[in-house]
Amino acid sequence: MDPIKFIIILMVIVFGVYFVSGGWAENLGELYRNYKQSNLTFSQFWKSIIKKGKK
């Protein structure tokens, strides 16, 4: 097997395990909880996240 193909397959498996194990679900759940607790409108909430990311 070509080493490049092996590395690509290995990366796909690692990312697949991360997504299946719930890493993405935990992050989205935390983001949703923060949105609900902030009492901001949806657009205000995203603007505040973007501002925090630029700092």
Coordinates of N, CA and C in Angstrom, one line a residue:
M1 N 0.8 -1.2 0.0 CA 0.0 0.0 0.0 C 0.9 1.2 0.0
D2 N 0.5 2.2 -0.8 CA 1.2 3.5 -0.9 C 1.1 4.2 0.5
P3 N 2.3 4.7 1.0 CA 2.3 5.4 2.3 C 1.3 6.6 2.4
I4 N 1.1 7.3 1.3 CA 0.2 8.4 1.4 C -1.2 8.0 1.6
K5 N -1.6 6.9 0.9 CA -3.0 6.4 1.1 C -3.2 5.9 2.5
F6 N -2.1 5.2 3.0 CA -2.2 4.7 4.4 C -2.4 5.9 5.4
I7 N -1.7 6.9 5.2 CA -1.8 8.1 6.1 C -3.2 8.7 6.0
I8 N -3.7 8.8 4.8 CA -5.0 9.4 4.6 C -6.1 8.6 5.2
I9 N -6.0 7.2 5.0 CA -7.0 6.3 5.6 C -6.9 6.4 7.1
L10 N -5.8 6.5 7.7 CA -5.6 6.6 9.1 C -6.2 7.9 9.7
M11 N -6.0 9.0 9.0 CA -6.6 10.3 9.4 C -8.1 10.2 9.3
V12 N -8.7 9.6 8.3 CA -10.1 9.5 8.2 C -10.7 8.7 9.3
I13 N -10.0 7.6 9.7 CA -10.5 6.8 10.8 C -10.4 7.6 12.1
V14 N -9.3 8.3 12.4 CA -9.2 9.1 13.6 C -10.3 10.1 13.7
F15 N -10.5 10.9 12.6 CA -11.6 11.9 12.6 C -12.9 11.3 12.8
G16 N -13.1 10.1 12.2 CA -14.4 9.4 12.3 C -14.7 9.0 13.8
V17 N -13.6 8.5 14.4 CA -13.8 8.1 15.8 C -14.1 9.3 16.7
Y18 N -13.4 10.4 16.4 CA -13.7 11.6 17.2 C -15.1 12.1 17.1
F19 N -15.7 12.1 15.8 CA -17.0 12.5 15.6 C -18.0 11.5 16.2
V20 N -17.8 10.2 16.1 CA -18.7 9.2 16.6 C -18.7 9.2 18.1
S21 N -17.5 9.5 18.7 CA -17.5 9.4 20.2 C -18.2 10.6 20.8
G22 N -18.6 11.6 20.1 CA -19.4 12.7 20.6 C -18.7 14.0 20.9
G23 N -17.5 14.1 20.4 CA -16.7 15.3 20.6 C -17.4 16.5 20.0
W24 N -18.0 16.4 18.8 CA -18.7 17.5 18.1 C -20.0 17.7 18.8
A25 N -20.7 16.7 19.3 CA -22.0 16.9 19.9 C -21.8 17.6 21.3
E26 N -20.7 17.3 22.0 CA -20.5 18.1 23.3 C -20.2 19.5 23.0
N27 N -19.5 19.8 22.0 CA -19.2 21.2 21.6 C -20.4 22.0 21.2
L28 N -21.3 21.4 20.4 CA -22.5 22.0 20.0 C -23.5 22.2 21.1
G29 N -23.5 21.2 22.0 CA -24.4 21.3 23.2 C -24.0 22.4 24.1
E30 N -22.7 22.6 24.3 CA -22.1 23.6 25.1 C -22.4 25.0 24.5
L31 N -22.3 25.1 23.2 CA -22.6 26.4 22.5 C -24.1 26.7 22.7
Y32 N -24.9 25.7 22.6 CA -26.4 26.0 22.7 C -26.7 26.4 24.1
R33 N -26.1 25.8 25.1 CA -26.4 26.2 26.5 C -25.9 27.6 26.8
N34 N -24.7 28.0 26.2 CA -24.3 29.3 26.4 C -25.2 30.3 25.7
Y35 N -25.8 30.0 24.6 CA -26.7 30.8 23.9 C -28.0 31.0 24.7
K36 N -28.5 30.0 25.3 CA -29.7 30.1 26.1 C -29.5 30.9 27.3
Q37 N -28.3 30.7 28.0 CA -28.1 31.5 29.2 C -27.7 32.9 29.0
S38 N -27.3 33.3 27.7 CA -26.9 34.7 27.5 C -28.1 35.6 27.4
N39 N -29.3 35.2 27.1 CA -30.5 36.0 26.9 C -30.3 37.0 25.8
L40 N -29.4 36.7 24.8 CA -29.2 37.6 23.6 C -30.0 37.0 22.4
T41 N -30.2 37.9 21.4 CA -30.8 37.4 20.2 C -29.7 36.5 19.5
F42 N -30.2 35.7 18.6 CA -29.2 34.8 17.9 C -28.1 35.6 17.2
S43 N -28.5 36.7 16.5 CA -27.4 37.4 15.8 C -26.5 38.1 16.7
Q44 N -27.0 38.7 17.9 CA -26.1 39.3 18.9 C -25.2 38.3 19.5
F45 N -25.7 37.1 19.7 CA -24.8 36.0 20.3 C -23.7 35.7 19.3
W46 N -24.0 35.5 18.0 CA -22.9 35.2 17.1 C -21.9 36.3 16.9
K47 N -22.4 37.6 16.9 CA -21.5 38.7 16.8 C -20.6 38.7 18.0
S48 N -21.1 38.4 19.2 CA -20.2 38.4 20.4 C -19.1 37.3 20.3
I49 N -19.5 36.2 19.7 CA -18.5 35.1 19.5 C -17.4 35.5 18.5
I50 N -17.9 36.1 17.5 CA -16.9 36.6 16.5 C -15.9 37.6 17.0
K51 N -16.5 38.5 17.8 CA -15.6 39.5 18.5 C -14.6 38.9 19.4
K52 N -15.0 37.9 20.2 CA -14.1 37.2 21.1 C -13.0 36.4 20.3
G53 N -13.4 35.9 19.2 CA -12.4 35.2 18.3 C -11.4 36.0 17.7
K54 N -11.7 37.3 17.5 CA -10.7 38.2 16.8 C -9.7 38.7 17.8
K55 N -10.0 38.7 19.1 CA -9.0 39.2 20.1 C -7.9 38.4 20.3

